[in-house]
Amino acid sequence: MVQVQLDRQTVTTLVAEATTAPSMHNAQPWRFRFLASERLVLLRADPERAMPRSDPGNRALHIGCGAALFNLRVAAVHASLVPRTRLLPDPLDPLLLASVQLADLSEAPQEKDLWRLHPAIRQRRTSRHPFSERDIPGDVRATLQAAAAREGATLLFPGLWHVETLLELVHDAESRDLLRAEGNEDMVRWTRLGSEVDTAVDGVPTYAFGPRRRDGKAPVRDFSGRRPVPDRESAAFERTPHLALLGTRSDGPRDWLMAGQALERVLLESTLAGLSTSLTSHPLEDRELRLLARDPGSGVGHVQMVLRLGYGPKGPATPRRPVPDVLSIG
């Protein structure tokens, strides 16, 4: 029989690993509460970190929290615990997104397949650098598709014509932002420039912007906007980027949480396979453009995220909020 003592240090480690997950503009829109008597971790949305312009329905917020939830599951299995997860456990409390009871191995079978993903939790990075044009092997693609399916989602590698459509949608989204004064409001709020970089615990700091795109078609959002960033270089990006669409059959809060877990599972598998990754939700932030991102013949019901995958430099680690700021223990 294996029994794990759930003391403060153990729970702190679990949450620290959960919060390495990606979130839109690295806003980290989550809070955790540990109920010691019930061995229960509650995951809540943090509405103060919502993005009313870019994410008015909180879809991206749920996806980010779902990614953190998946990391928590992986970290729990690595600590010889069995995470019993319930999504949206209280209909009267919409900010309570999930509950995770941390059972001992003697009480339930372990999700052993999650164990091997643990090293990738802290290795995963978002890379806004150019990738090579090298193709992704079929067996790697199949592994990533199986990872998404394990979490109830679908991962599609679109054909060339569909990739061109997605790139046009990204360009359209960029143009709409330029035309609307409020278009970049959320991005400006969550980017860290100048002296802010040294003390940042969230957001996207300048060192994670990557180079400006001088050439190529890779869908990499320029977080500087029109603001000057001293000594920032430019680079040629891939002309034929490898994109993948993550989708779900339905399109509600539960589906978004499932998409977040599937997204993080795919990202961790990608990391173990030696791939670099970045994400773009830019063409999905406008309802009209998001509908156009779907290929009607693909079987992907609702596109939740566009992934860019390839072989290239790993991105830098971005800042994280201290665990005491996101975890309460009762």
Tab-separated table of C-alpha atoms in Angstrom:
chain	number	residue	atom	x	y	z
A	1	MET	CA	0.000	0.000	0.000
A	2	VAL	CA	1.286	3.463	-0.992
A	3	GLN	CA	0.180	6.425	1.103
A	4	VAL	CA	1.265	9.965	0.316
A	5	GLN	CA	1.303	12.597	3.029
A	6	LEU	CA	-0.428	15.654	1.620
A	7	ASP	CA	1.434	18.318	3.545
A	8	ARG	CA	1.828	21.943	2.500
A	9	GLN	CA	5.068	21.304	0.599
A	10	THR	CA	3.550	18.473	-1.457
A	11	VAL	CA	0.500	20.515	-2.408
A	12	THR	CA	2.664	23.552	-3.177
A	13	THR	CA	4.767	21.453	-5.563
A	14	LEU	CA	1.673	20.106	-7.315
A	15	VAL	CA	0.277	23.589	-7.859
A	16	ALA	CA	3.664	24.985	-8.934
A	17	GLU	CA	3.790	22.374	-11.682
A	18	ALA	CA	0.158	22.963	-12.615
A	19	THR	CA	0.801	26.657	-13.160
A	20	THR	CA	3.541	26.138	-15.724
A	21	ALA	CA	0.664	25.698	-18.192
A	22	PRO	CA	0.193	28.152	-21.051
A	23	SER	CA	-2.615	30.704	-20.984
A	24	MET	CA	-3.682	33.491	-23.268
A	25	HIS	CA	-1.108	36.303	-22.987
A	26	ASN	CA	0.261	34.397	-19.954
A	27	ALA	CA	-2.462	35.947	-17.803
A	28	GLN	CA	-2.591	32.804	-15.596
A	29	PRO	CA	-6.356	33.089	-14.897
A	30	TRP	CA	-6.554	30.451	-12.162
A	31	ARG	CA	-6.780	29.998	-8.428
A	32	PHE	CA	-6.440	26.823	-6.378
A	33	ARG	CA	-7.771	25.886	-2.959
A	34	PHE	CA	-6.763	22.746	-1.096
A	35	LEU	CA	-9.183	21.258	1.420
A	36	ALA	CA	-6.923	19.082	3.544
A	37	SER	CA	-9.658	17.134	5.321
A	38	GLU	CA	-11.093	15.995	1.979
A	39	ARG	CA	-7.769	15.735	0.093
A	40	LEU	CA	-9.472	17.923	-2.491
A	41	VAL	CA	-8.020	20.555	-4.826
A	42	LEU	CA	-10.491	23.088	-6.209
A	43	LEU	CA	-9.636	24.946	-9.409
A	44	ARG	CA	-11.349	28.290	-9.834
A	45	ALA	CA	-11.314	30.905	-12.576
A	46	ASP	CA	-9.881	34.292	-11.647
A	47	PRO	CA	-12.253	36.823	-13.245
A	48	GLU	CA	-9.819	39.685	-12.609
A	49	ARG	CA	-7.591	38.104	-15.264
A	50	ALA	CA	-10.289	37.789	-17.897
A	51	MET	CA	-9.961	39.585	-21.247
A	52	PRO	CA	-13.247	41.276	-22.132
A	53	ARG	CA	-12.073	42.451	-25.557
A	54	SER	CA	-10.218	39.382	-26.809
A	55	ASP	CA	-12.129	36.707	-24.906
A	56	PRO	CA	-15.592	38.049	-24.081
A	57	GLY	CA	-17.080	34.601	-23.439
A	58	ASN	CA	-14.097	33.396	-21.344
A	59	ARG	CA	-13.448	30.525	-23.751
A	60	ALA	CA	-9.675	31.090	-23.713
A	61	LEU	CA	-9.765	31.500	-19.934
A	62	HIS	CA	-11.317	28.029	-19.607
A	63	ILE	CA	-8.747	26.556	-22.016
A	64	GLY	CA	-5.872	27.961	-19.951
A	65	CYS	CA	-7.378	26.601	-16.744
A	66	GLY	CA	-7.916	23.244	-18.449
A	67	ALA	CA	-4.224	23.140	-19.356
A	68	ALA	CA	-3.312	23.830	-15.723
A	69	LEU	CA	-5.713	21.088	-14.652
A	70	PHE	CA	-3.968	18.585	-16.911
A	71	ASN	CA	-0.583	19.521	-15.456
A	72	LEU	CA	-2.025	19.007	-11.976
A	73	ARG	CA	-3.122	15.510	-12.996
A	74	VAL	CA	0.354	14.693	-14.330
A	75	ALA	CA	2.046	16.083	-11.228
A	76	ALA	CA	-0.289	14.090	-8.985
A	77	VAL	CA	0.461	10.823	-10.770
A	78	HIS	CA	4.186	11.558	-10.511
A	79	ALA	CA	3.687	11.995	-6.742
A	80	SER	CA	2.082	8.520	-6.561
A	81	LEU	CA	-1.417	9.957	-6.255
A	82	VAL	CA	-4.539	9.236	-8.281
A	83	PRO	CA	-6.365	12.400	-9.422
A	84	ARG	CA	-10.131	11.894	-9.452
A	85	THR	CA	-11.312	14.819	-11.544
A	86	ARG	CA	-14.763	16.377	-11.883
A	87	LEU	CA	-15.401	19.231	-14.282
A	88	LEU	CA	-17.812	22.008	-13.290
A	89	PRO	CA	-18.816	20.219	-10.068
A	90	ASP	CA	-21.244	22.903	-8.831
A	91	PRO	CA	-23.812	24.340	-11.294
A	92	LEU	CA	-24.484	27.200	-8.877
A	93	ASP	CA	-20.814	28.257	-8.825
A	94	PRO	CA	-19.665	28.928	-12.432
A	95	LEU	CA	-16.209	30.069	-11.321
A	96	LEU	CA	-15.519	26.634	-9.832
A	97	LEU	CA	-14.139	24.863	-12.892
A	98	ALA	CA	-12.945	21.545	-11.485
A	99	SER	CA	-12.355	19.514	-8.357
A	100	VAL	CA	-9.565	16.973	-8.026
A	101	GLN	CA	-9.548	14.473	-5.211
A	102	LEU	CA	-6.059	13.152	-4.575
A	103	ALA	CA	-6.515	9.484	-3.768
A	104	ASP	CA	-3.834	7.016	-2.722
A	105	LEU	CA	-2.819	4.224	-5.065
A	106	SER	CA	-4.529	1.719	-2.793
A	107	GLU	CA	-7.883	3.375	-3.485
A	108	ALA	CA	-7.925	3.608	-7.281
A	109	PRO	CA	-5.939	2.601	-10.360
A	110	GLN	CA	-3.283	5.079	-11.448
A	111	GLU	CA	-3.211	6.832	-14.831
A	112	LYS	CA	0.229	5.397	-15.535
A	113	ASP	CA	0.412	6.868	-19.029
A	114	LEU	CA	0.624	10.332	-17.463
A	115	TRP	CA	3.807	9.486	-15.542
A	116	ARG	CA	6.123	9.723	-18.546
A	117	LEU	CA	4.833	13.196	-19.414
A	118	HIS	CA	6.058	14.679	-16.141
A	119	PRO	CA	9.563	15.748	-17.322
A	120	ALA	CA	7.978	17.793	-20.108
A	121	ILE	CA	5.975	19.979	-17.698
A	122	ARG	CA	8.946	22.244	-16.980
A	123	GLN	CA	10.590	21.721	-20.366
A	124	ARG	CA	7.623	22.980	-22.402
A	125	ARG	CA	8.067	26.477	-23.799
A	126	THR	CA	6.260	28.723	-26.247
A	127	SER	CA	8.664	29.558	-29.067
A	128	ARG	CA	8.110	32.641	-31.218
A	129	HIS	CA	11.226	31.936	-33.260
A	130	PRO	CA	11.528	30.599	-36.819
A	131	PHE	CA	11.212	26.851	-37.307
A	132	SER	CA	12.775	24.805	-40.078
A	133	GLU	CA	10.768	23.622	-43.095
A	134	ARG	CA	11.453	20.006	-42.085
A	135	ASP	CA	8.314	17.889	-42.125
A	136	ILE	CA	6.881	16.268	-39.003
A	137	PRO	CA	7.003	12.453	-39.304
A	138	GLY	CA	3.730	10.598	-39.609
A	139	ASP	CA	4.237	8.595	-36.426
A	140	VAL	CA	4.753	11.801	-34.434
A	141	ARG	CA	1.588	13.289	-35.887
A	142	ALA	CA	-0.303	10.117	-34.992
A	143	THR	CA	0.982	10.292	-31.402
A	144	LEU	CA	-0.217	13.883	-31.074
A	145	GLN	CA	-3.611	13.048	-32.529
A	146	ALA	CA	-3.976	10.146	-30.108
A	147	ALA	CA	-3.049	12.461	-27.227
A	148	ALA	CA	-5.856	14.865	-28.127
A	149	ALA	CA	-8.308	12.008	-28.504
A	150	ARG	CA	-7.467	10.716	-25.020
A	151	GLU	CA	-8.874	13.983	-23.656
A	152	GLY	CA	-11.988	14.019	-25.818
A	153	ALA	CA	-10.733	16.391	-28.521
A	154	THR	CA	-9.654	16.141	-32.155
A	155	LEU	CA	-6.320	17.267	-33.614
A	156	LEU	CA	-6.316	17.940	-37.338
A	157	PHE	CA	-3.296	18.590	-39.559
A	158	PRO	CA	-4.874	20.669	-42.335
A	159	GLY	CA	-3.932	20.437	-45.988
A	160	LEU	CA	-2.123	23.200	-47.851
A	161	TRP	CA	-5.275	25.006	-49.003
A	162	HIS	CA	-6.643	25.013	-45.453
A	163	VAL	CA	-3.326	26.297	-44.081
A	164	GLU	CA	-3.498	29.187	-46.551
A	165	THR	CA	-7.050	29.923	-45.377
A	166	LEU	CA	-5.898	30.000	-41.752
A	167	LEU	CA	-3.023	32.336	-42.600
A	168	GLU	CA	-5.452	34.667	-44.364
A	169	LEU	CA	-7.655	34.646	-41.252
A	170	VAL	CA	-4.645	35.583	-39.104
A	171	HIS	CA	-3.887	38.474	-41.463
A	172	ASP	CA	-7.546	39.532	-41.320
A	173	ALA	CA	-7.472	39.468	-37.501
A	174	GLU	CA	-4.321	41.614	-37.475
A	175	SER	CA	-5.959	44.109	-39.830
A	176	ARG	CA	-9.094	44.321	-37.687
A	177	ASP	CA	-6.984	45.067	-34.623
A	178	LEU	CA	-5.320	47.960	-36.435
A	179	LEU	CA	-8.680	49.423	-37.438
A	180	ARG	CA	-10.193	49.241	-33.955
A	181	ALA	CA	-8.738	51.444	-31.234
A	182	GLU	CA	-9.573	48.842	-28.596
A	183	GLY	CA	-8.229	45.949	-30.686
A	184	ASN	CA	-4.946	45.620	-28.790
A	185	GLU	CA	-6.210	46.672	-25.358
A	186	ASP	CA	-5.818	43.245	-23.772
A	187	MET	CA	-2.445	42.625	-25.389
A	188	VAL	CA	-1.086	45.934	-24.109
A	189	ARG	CA	-2.330	45.111	-20.613
A	190	TRP	CA	-0.511	41.771	-20.583
A	191	THR	CA	2.828	42.661	-22.175
A	192	ARG	CA	5.815	43.666	-20.086
A	193	LEU	CA	8.269	46.222	-21.461
A	194	GLY	CA	11.193	48.159	-20.049
A	195	SER	CA	11.618	48.044	-16.301
A	196	GLU	CA	8.490	45.888	-15.932
A	197	VAL	CA	10.405	42.899	-17.287
A	198	ASP	CA	12.621	42.566	-14.220
A	199	THR	CA	9.723	42.214	-11.781
A	200	ALA	CA	7.083	40.540	-13.959
A	201	VAL	CA	5.254	37.515	-12.551
A	202	ASP	CA	2.809	37.247	-15.447
A	203	GLY	CA	2.241	38.493	-18.972
A	204	VAL	CA	4.587	38.297	-21.957
A	205	PRO	CA	7.947	40.045	-21.371
A	206	THR	CA	9.973	41.482	-24.248
A	207	TYR	CA	12.528	38.660	-24.124
A	208	ALA	CA	9.721	36.243	-25.100
A	209	PHE	CA	8.493	38.291	-28.080
A	210	GLY	CA	10.915	36.610	-30.455
A	211	PRO	CA	12.241	38.416	-33.544
A	212	ARG	CA	10.091	40.491	-35.840
A	213	ARG	CA	8.975	38.615	-38.923
A	214	ARG	CA	10.936	39.934	-41.870
A	215	ASP	CA	9.700	37.258	-44.254
A	216	GLY	CA	7.667	34.072	-44.201
A	217	LYS	CA	4.107	33.169	-43.293
A	218	ALA	CA	4.295	31.706	-39.790
A	219	PRO	CA	1.360	32.952	-37.670
A	220	VAL	CA	3.305	34.540	-34.810
A	221	ARG	CA	1.633	37.429	-33.016
A	222	ASP	CA	3.802	40.511	-32.651
A	223	PHE	CA	3.344	41.462	-29.003
A	224	SER	CA	5.156	44.749	-29.456
A	225	GLY	CA	2.418	46.149	-31.672
A	226	ARG	CA	3.530	49.617	-32.663
A	227	ARG	CA	5.617	50.103	-29.542
A	228	PRO	CA	9.403	50.281	-29.981
A	229	VAL	CA	11.501	47.472	-28.499
A	230	PRO	CA	15.213	48.385	-28.509
A	231	ASP	CA	17.697	45.920	-30.037
A	232	ARG	CA	14.988	43.562	-31.247
A	233	GLU	CA	16.132	41.609	-34.282
A	234	SER	CA	14.161	40.504	-37.323
A	235	ALA	CA	14.205	37.073	-38.971
A	236	ALA	CA	12.794	35.069	-41.846
A	237	PHE	CA	10.178	32.584	-40.674
A	238	GLU	CA	9.015	29.411	-42.395
A	239	ARG	CA	7.064	29.916	-45.619
A	240	THR	CA	5.068	26.721	-45.179
A	241	PRO	CA	4.334	26.495	-41.447
A	242	HIS	CA	3.141	23.238	-39.930
A	243	LEU	CA	-0.195	24.005	-38.318
A	244	ALA	CA	-2.662	21.871	-36.387
A	245	LEU	CA	-6.213	22.593	-35.314
A	246	LEU	CA	-7.503	21.437	-31.953
A	247	GLY	CA	-11.267	21.058	-31.900
A	248	THR	CA	-14.182	19.714	-29.899
A	249	ARG	CA	-17.584	18.407	-30.905
A	250	SER	CA	-19.521	20.911	-28.775
A	251	ASP	CA	-18.699	24.408	-27.649
A	252	GLY	CA	-19.466	25.122	-24.003
A	253	PRO	CA	-17.471	25.574	-20.784
A	254	ARG	CA	-17.005	21.825	-20.282
A	255	ASP	CA	-15.737	21.470	-23.855
A	256	TRP	CA	-13.295	24.347	-23.342
A	257	LEU	CA	-11.906	22.678	-20.221
A	258	MET	CA	-11.544	19.419	-22.149
A	259	ALA	CA	-9.821	21.325	-24.962
A	260	GLY	CA	-7.368	22.834	-22.479
A	261	GLN	CA	-6.464	19.419	-21.120
A	262	ALA	CA	-6.100	18.040	-24.643
A	263	LEU	CA	-3.987	21.026	-25.648
A	264	GLU	CA	-1.555	20.545	-22.784
A	265	ARG	CA	-1.344	16.806	-23.410
A	266	VAL	CA	-0.464	17.511	-27.052
A	267	LEU	CA	2.107	20.137	-26.034
A	268	LEU	CA	3.804	17.815	-23.544
A	269	GLU	CA	3.915	15.000	-26.101
A	270	SER	CA	5.343	17.467	-28.629
A	271	THR	CA	8.032	18.496	-26.167
A	272	LEU	CA	9.056	14.888	-25.570
A	273	ALA	CA	9.182	14.373	-29.351
A	274	GLY	CA	11.664	17.249	-29.731
A	275	LEU	CA	9.219	19.673	-31.321
A	276	SER	CA	8.998	23.376	-30.613
A	277	THR	CA	5.523	24.851	-30.351
A	278	SER	CA	3.595	28.088	-30.309
A	279	LEU	CA	-0.096	28.865	-30.159
A	280	THR	CA	-2.323	31.390	-31.841
A	281	SER	CA	-5.874	32.214	-30.929
A	282	HIS	CA	-5.829	35.395	-33.011
A	283	PRO	CA	-8.162	34.155	-35.783
A	284	LEU	CA	-10.460	32.620	-33.142
A	285	GLU	CA	-11.057	35.765	-31.093
A	286	ASP	CA	-13.583	37.109	-33.608
A	287	ARG	CA	-16.706	34.965	-33.958
A	288	GLU	CA	-16.919	35.441	-37.718
A	289	LEU	CA	-13.306	34.454	-38.298
A	290	ARG	CA	-13.521	31.505	-35.925
A	291	LEU	CA	-16.373	29.994	-37.950
A	292	LEU	CA	-14.242	30.272	-41.084
A	293	ALA	CA	-11.304	28.470	-39.436
A	294	ARG	CA	-13.175	25.179	-39.532
A	295	ASP	CA	-12.875	22.834	-42.492
A	296	PRO	CA	-16.433	21.484	-43.016
A	297	GLY	CA	-15.082	18.179	-44.272
A	298	SER	CA	-12.654	17.599	-41.410
A	299	GLY	CA	-14.957	16.418	-38.642
A	300	VAL	CA	-13.638	19.112	-36.278
A	301	GLY	CA	-16.797	20.627	-34.861
A	302	HIS	CA	-15.477	23.772	-33.140
A	303	VAL	CA	-11.895	24.987	-33.471
A	304	GLN	CA	-10.486	25.844	-30.030
A	305	MET	CA	-6.807	26.508	-30.810
A	306	VAL	CA	-4.366	26.786	-33.708
A	307	LEU	CA	-0.988	25.204	-32.981
A	308	ARG	CA	2.255	25.874	-34.834
A	309	LEU	CA	4.714	22.990	-34.610
A	310	GLY	CA	8.192	22.422	-35.913
A	311	TYR	CA	11.873	21.969	-35.288
A	312	GLY	CA	13.586	25.081	-34.047
A	313	PRO	CA	14.810	27.030	-31.007
A	314	LYS	CA	13.053	26.533	-27.693
A	315	GLY	CA	11.483	29.649	-26.285
A	316	PRO	CA	12.495	31.154	-22.936
A	317	ALA	CA	10.642	30.428	-19.719
A	318	THR	CA	8.058	33.109	-19.027
A	319	PRO	CA	7.330	34.424	-15.523
A	320	ARG	CA	4.915	32.738	-13.139
A	321	ARG	CA	3.004	34.051	-10.168
A	322	PRO	CA	4.310	32.827	-6.788
A	323	VAL	CA	2.354	29.823	-5.575
A	324	PRO	CA	1.112	31.640	-2.427
A	325	ASP	CA	-0.626	34.117	-4.740
A	326	VAL	CA	-2.697	31.392	-6.387
A	327	LEU	CA	-3.067	28.745	-3.664
A	328	SER	CA	-4.985	28.817	-0.413
A	329	ILE	CA	-5.008	25.909	1.994
A	330	GLY	CA	-7.907	25.225	4.323
